[in-house]
mmCIF file of C-alpha atoms in Angstrom:
data_model
loop_
_atom_site.group_PDB
_atom_site.id
_atom_site.type_symbol
_atom_site.label_atom_id
_atom_site.label_comp_id
_atom_site.label_asym_id
_atom_site.label_seq_id
_atom_site.Cartn_x
_atom_site.Cartn_y
_atom_site.Cartn_z
ATOM 1 C CA MET D 316 0.000 0.000 0.000
ATOM 2 C CA GLU D 317 1.412 3.296 -1.041
ATOM 3 C CA ILE D 318 1.353 6.571 0.818
ATOM 4 C CA LYS D 319 -1.156 7.900 -1.684
ATOM 5 C CA ASP D 320 -3.627 5.094 -0.812
ATOM 6 C CA VAL D 321 -3.199 5.751 2.918
ATOM 7 C CA CYS D 322 -3.876 9.451 2.418
ATOM 8 C CA TYR D 323 -7.007 8.684 0.388
ATOM 9 C CA THR D 324 -8.249 6.266 3.049
ATOM 10 C CA VAL D 325 -7.587 8.745 5.864
ATOM 11 C CA GLY D 326 -9.274 11.504 3.845
ATOM 12 C CA ILE D 327 -12.344 9.366 3.207
ATOM 13 C CA LEU D 328 -12.572 8.356 6.879
ATOM 14 C CA LEU D 329 -12.162 11.961 8.049
ATOM 15 C CA THR D 330 -14.838 13.085 5.597
ATOM 16 C CA PHE D 331 -17.155 10.394 6.939
ATOM 17 C CA VAL D 332 -16.485 11.374 10.581
ATOM 18 C CA ILE D 333 -16.952 15.086 9.878
ATOM 19 C CA GLY D 334 -20.175 14.373 7.957
ATOM 20 C CA PHE D 335 -21.492 12.247 10.807
ATOM 21 C CA LEU D 336 -20.649 14.954 13.363
ATOM 22 C CA ASN D 337 -22.339 17.520 11.141
ATOM 23 C CA TYR D 338 -25.446 15.318 11.036
ATOM 24 C CA LEU D 339 -25.501 15.040 14.857
ATOM 25 C CA VAL D 340 -25.108 18.796 15.285
ATOM 26 C CA SER D 341 -27.916 19.512 12.818
ATOM 27 C CA LEU D 342 -30.224 17.102 14.688
ATOM 28 C CA LYS D 343 -29.432 18.816 17.972
ATOM 29 C CA ASN D 344 -30.013 22.252 16.437
ATOM 30 C CA ARG D 345 -33.358 21.118 15.041
ATOM 31 C CA ARG D 346 -34.435 19.884 18.468
ATOM 32 C CA ASN D 347 -33.336 23.178 20.023
ATOM 33 C CA PHE D 348 -35.302 25.111 17.398
ATOM 34 C CA LEU D 349 -38.439 23.054 18.062
ATOM 35 C CA ARG D 350 -37.970 23.429 21.819
ATOM 36 C CA GLU D 351 -37.667 27.207 21.466
ATOM 37 C CA LEU D 352 -40.711 27.323 19.197
ATOM 38 C CA ILE D 353 -42.835 25.388 21.697
ATOM 39 C CA TYR D 354 -41.582 27.569 24.557
ATOM 40 C CA LYS D 355 -42.504 30.691 22.578
ATOM 41 C CA GLU D 356 -46.002 29.331 21.926
ATOM 42 C CA GLN D 357 -46.396 28.467 25.611
ATOM 43 C CA LEU D 358 -45.452 31.996 26.628
ATOM 44 C CA ASN D 359 -47.898 33.472 24.088
ATOM 45 C CA VAL D 360 -50.736 31.326 25.435
ATOM 46 C CA LEU D 361 -49.798 32.140 29.024
ATOM 47 C CA GLY D 362 -49.811 35.842 28.155
ATOM 48 C CA LYS D 363 -53.350 35.522 26.795
ATOM 49 C CA ILE D 364 -54.451 33.534 29.843
ATOM 50 C CA ASN D 365 -52.898 36.084 32.186
ATOM 51 C CA SER D 366 -54.678 38.887 30.336
ATOM 52 C CA GLU D 367 -58.030 37.100 30.609
ATOM 53 C CA PHE D 368 -57.466 36.421 34.314
ATOM 54 C CA HIS D 369 -56.690 40.096 34.822
ATOM 55 C CA ILE D 370 -59.968 41.075 33.144
ATOM 56 C CA LEU D 371 -61.832 38.537 35.297
ATOM 57 C CA ASN D 372 -60.124 39.931 38.390
ATOM 58 C CA THR D 373 -61.203 43.442 37.362
ATOM 59 C CA PHE D 374 -64.811 42.273 36.950
ATOM 60 C CA LEU D 375 -64.758 40.715 40.395
ATOM 61 C CA ILE D 376 -63.271 43.836 41.979
ATOM 62 C CA LYS D 377 -65.971 45.957 40.323
ATOM 63 C CA SER D 378 -68.645 43.610 41.596
ATOM 64 C CA LEU D 379 -67.105 43.805 45.053
ATOM 65 C CA LYS D 380 -67.285 47.588 45.100
ATOM 66 C CA ALA D 381 -70.796 47.873 43.652
ATOM 67 C CA ARG D 382 -72.554 44.548 43.270
ATOM 68 C CA LYS D 383 -75.475 45.809 41.208
ATOM 69 C CA ARG D 384 -73.461 47.631 38.506
ATOM 70 C CA ILE D 385 -72.045 44.529 36.916
ATOM 71 C CA SER D 386 -74.026 41.456 36.010
ATOM 72 C CA TYR D 387 -72.679 38.087 36.938
ATOM 73 C CA ASN D 388 -73.299 37.036 33.316
ATOM 74 C CA GLU D 389 -70.254 39.070 32.267
ATOM 75 C CA VAL D 390 -68.176 37.185 34.806
ATOM 76 C CA GLU D 391 -69.561 33.864 33.567
ATOM 77 C CA MET D 392 -68.750 34.788 29.963
ATOM 78 C CA LYS D 393 -65.169 35.621 30.940
ATOM 79 C CA ILE D 394 -64.928 32.308 32.822
ATOM 80 C CA LEU D 395 -66.050 30.473 29.673
ATOM 81 C CA GLU D 396 -63.478 32.360 27.580
ATOM 82 C CA ILE D 397 -60.689 31.373 29.970
ATOM 83 C CA ASP D 398 -61.952 27.796 30.058
ATOM 84 C CA ASN D 399 -61.967 27.618 26.250
ATOM 85 C CA LEU D 400 -58.509 29.158 26.069
ATOM 86 C CA LEU D 401 -57.123 26.673 28.583
ATOM 87 C CA TYR D 402 -58.667 23.581 27.044
ATOM 88 C CA SER D 403 -57.825 24.554 23.479
ATOM 89 C CA ASN D 404 -54.162 24.715 24.537
ATOM 90 C CA THR D 405 -53.904 21.683 26.821
ATOM 91 C CA HIS D 406 -50.982 20.374 24.775
ATOM 92 C CA LEU D 407 -48.912 23.436 25.721
ATOM 93 C CA LEU D 408 -49.785 23.963 29.372
ATOM 94 C CA PRO D 409 -48.674 22.205 32.565
ATOM 95 C CA THR D 410 -51.128 20.008 34.471
ATOM 96 C CA LYS D 411 -50.655 22.069 37.641
ATOM 97 C CA LEU D 412 -52.341 24.992 35.887
ATOM 98 C CA PHE D 413 -55.474 22.932 35.279
ATOM 99 C CA VAL D 414 -55.567 21.771 38.900
ATOM 100 C CA ILE D 415 -55.505 25.375 40.107
ATOM 101 C CA TRP D 416 -58.094 26.327 37.462
ATOM 102 C CA LYS D 417 -60.482 23.665 38.815
ATOM 103 C CA GLU D 418 -59.976 25.113 42.308
ATOM 104 C CA ILE D 419 -60.713 28.593 40.938
ATOM 105 C CA LEU D 420 -63.934 27.305 39.368
ATOM 106 C CA VAL D 421 -65.061 26.061 42.786
ATOM 107 C CA VAL D 422 -64.231 29.450 44.323
ATOM 108 C CA LEU D 423 -66.068 31.267 41.515
ATOM 109 C CA ASP D 424 -69.090 29.054 42.078
ATOM 110 C CA GLU D 425 -69.045 30.134 45.728
ATOM 111 C CA PHE D 426 -68.609 33.715 44.546
ATOM 112 C CA SER D 427 -71.747 33.466 42.397
ATOM 113 C CA ASP D 428 -73.668 32.245 45.453
ATOM 114 C CA CYS D 429 -72.241 35.121 47.502
ATOM 115 C CA PHE D 430 -72.996 37.546 44.683
ATOM 116 C CA ASP D 431 -76.718 37.163 45.267
ATOM 117 C CA SER D 432 -76.435 37.526 49.037
ATOM 118 C CA SER D 433 -76.401 40.906 50.706
ATOM 119 C CA GLU D 434 -73.405 40.263 52.966
ATOM 120 C CA SER D 435 -70.386 42.164 51.739
ATOM 121 C CA LYS D 436 -68.148 40.351 54.244
ATOM 122 C CA GLN D 437 -69.009 36.992 52.684
ATOM 123 C CA LEU D 438 -68.453 38.419 49.212
ATOM 124 C CA ARG D 439 -65.062 39.764 50.302
ATOM 125 C CA GLU D 440 -64.062 36.341 51.694
ATOM 126 C CA CYS D 441 -64.970 34.711 48.381
ATOM 127 C CA TYR D 442 -62.931 37.286 46.491
ATOM 128 C CA ASP D 443 -59.961 36.731 48.808
ATOM 129 C CA LYS D 444 -60.080 32.998 48.010
ATOM 130 C CA PHE D 445 -60.133 33.809 44.303
ATOM 131 C CA ALA D 446 -57.243 36.271 44.659
ATOM 132 C CA GLU D 447 -55.164 33.644 46.457
ATOM 133 C CA LYS D 448 -55.687 31.161 43.599
ATOM 134 C CA TYR D 449 -55.142 33.859 40.977
ATOM 135 C CA TYR D 450 -51.773 34.775 42.447
ATOM 136 C CA SER D 451 -50.837 31.115 42.813
ATOM 137 C CA ILE D 452 -51.324 30.763 39.033
ATOM 138 C CA ILE D 453 -49.049 33.753 38.451
ATOM 139 C CA LYS D 454 -46.416 32.255 40.778
ATOM 140 C CA LEU D 455 -46.731 28.905 38.978
ATOM 141 C CA ILE D 456 -46.171 30.539 35.601
ATOM 142 C CA VAL D 457 -43.157 32.499 36.842
ATOM 143 C CA LYS D 458 -41.638 29.433 38.518
ATOM 144 C CA ASP D 459 -42.367 26.734 35.921
ATOM 145 C CA PHE D 460 -41.360 28.792 32.915
ATOM 146 C CA GLY D 461 -38.239 30.267 34.474
ATOM 147 C CA VAL D 462 -39.271 33.863 33.954
ATOM 148 C CA ASP D 463 -37.007 35.137 36.741
ATOM 149 C CA LYS D 464 -34.047 33.150 35.437
ATOM 150 C CA LEU D 465 -34.564 34.484 31.901
ATOM 151 C CA TYR D 466 -34.879 38.008 33.251
ATOM 152 C CA LEU D 467 -31.588 37.698 35.118
ATOM 153 C CA GLU D 468 -29.843 36.204 32.067
ATOM 154 C CA ASN D 469 -31.105 39.005 29.833
ATOM 155 C CA LYS D 470 -30.095 41.587 32.410
ATOM 156 C CA SER D 471 -26.572 40.163 32.602
ATOM 157 C CA ILE D 472 -26.297 40.170 28.796
ATOM 158 C CA LEU D 473 -27.366 43.818 28.646
ATOM 159 C CA MET D 474 -25.002 44.817 31.444
ATOM 160 C CA ASN D 475 -22.016 43.168 29.731
ATOM 161 C CA ASP D 476 -22.548 44.979 26.425
#
C-alpha cells in the first residue's frame, strides 16, 4: 500500500467522521429550534391567559365595590373564555395549571352564590379565596417557565454589552 492510498483512506474516513458529526449537530439544532418554538407558543398562550385572568379579576373587583353595577353574566362569559382558552391549549400547558383552574372554578361558584347575598363580608371572603388562587397561578407561571431566570440572564447580557 502506497502513501497515496493511505492518504485517500484517511481523507475518506475523516470526511465520513466530519459528515457524521455535522449530522448530529444539525439534529441537535433542530431539536433546540423546536424546543424554542414550543416555549414561545407556551409563553404566548400564558400571556393571553394572564390577560383574561386580569380582566376577570377586574370584573370581580368591580362587583365587590358595587354589586349591582355589573351582572354576573359578564363574569360567567369571561370564565367560559378562559376555560376555552385553557382547554384549546392543553398540549402546551402544565397540568398544575389545570388543577388550580379547577380550584378557581369552585371558588367562583361560591362567589356566584355570595354575589346574590347581601353580605359584603361573605363576598369579600370569596374574592380573597379567588385572589389567592389567581396569584398562585401567576407564581406557577413564573416558577415553571423560568421567567425570573430568563430576566436575570437578559439583564446580565445587557449589562455586559
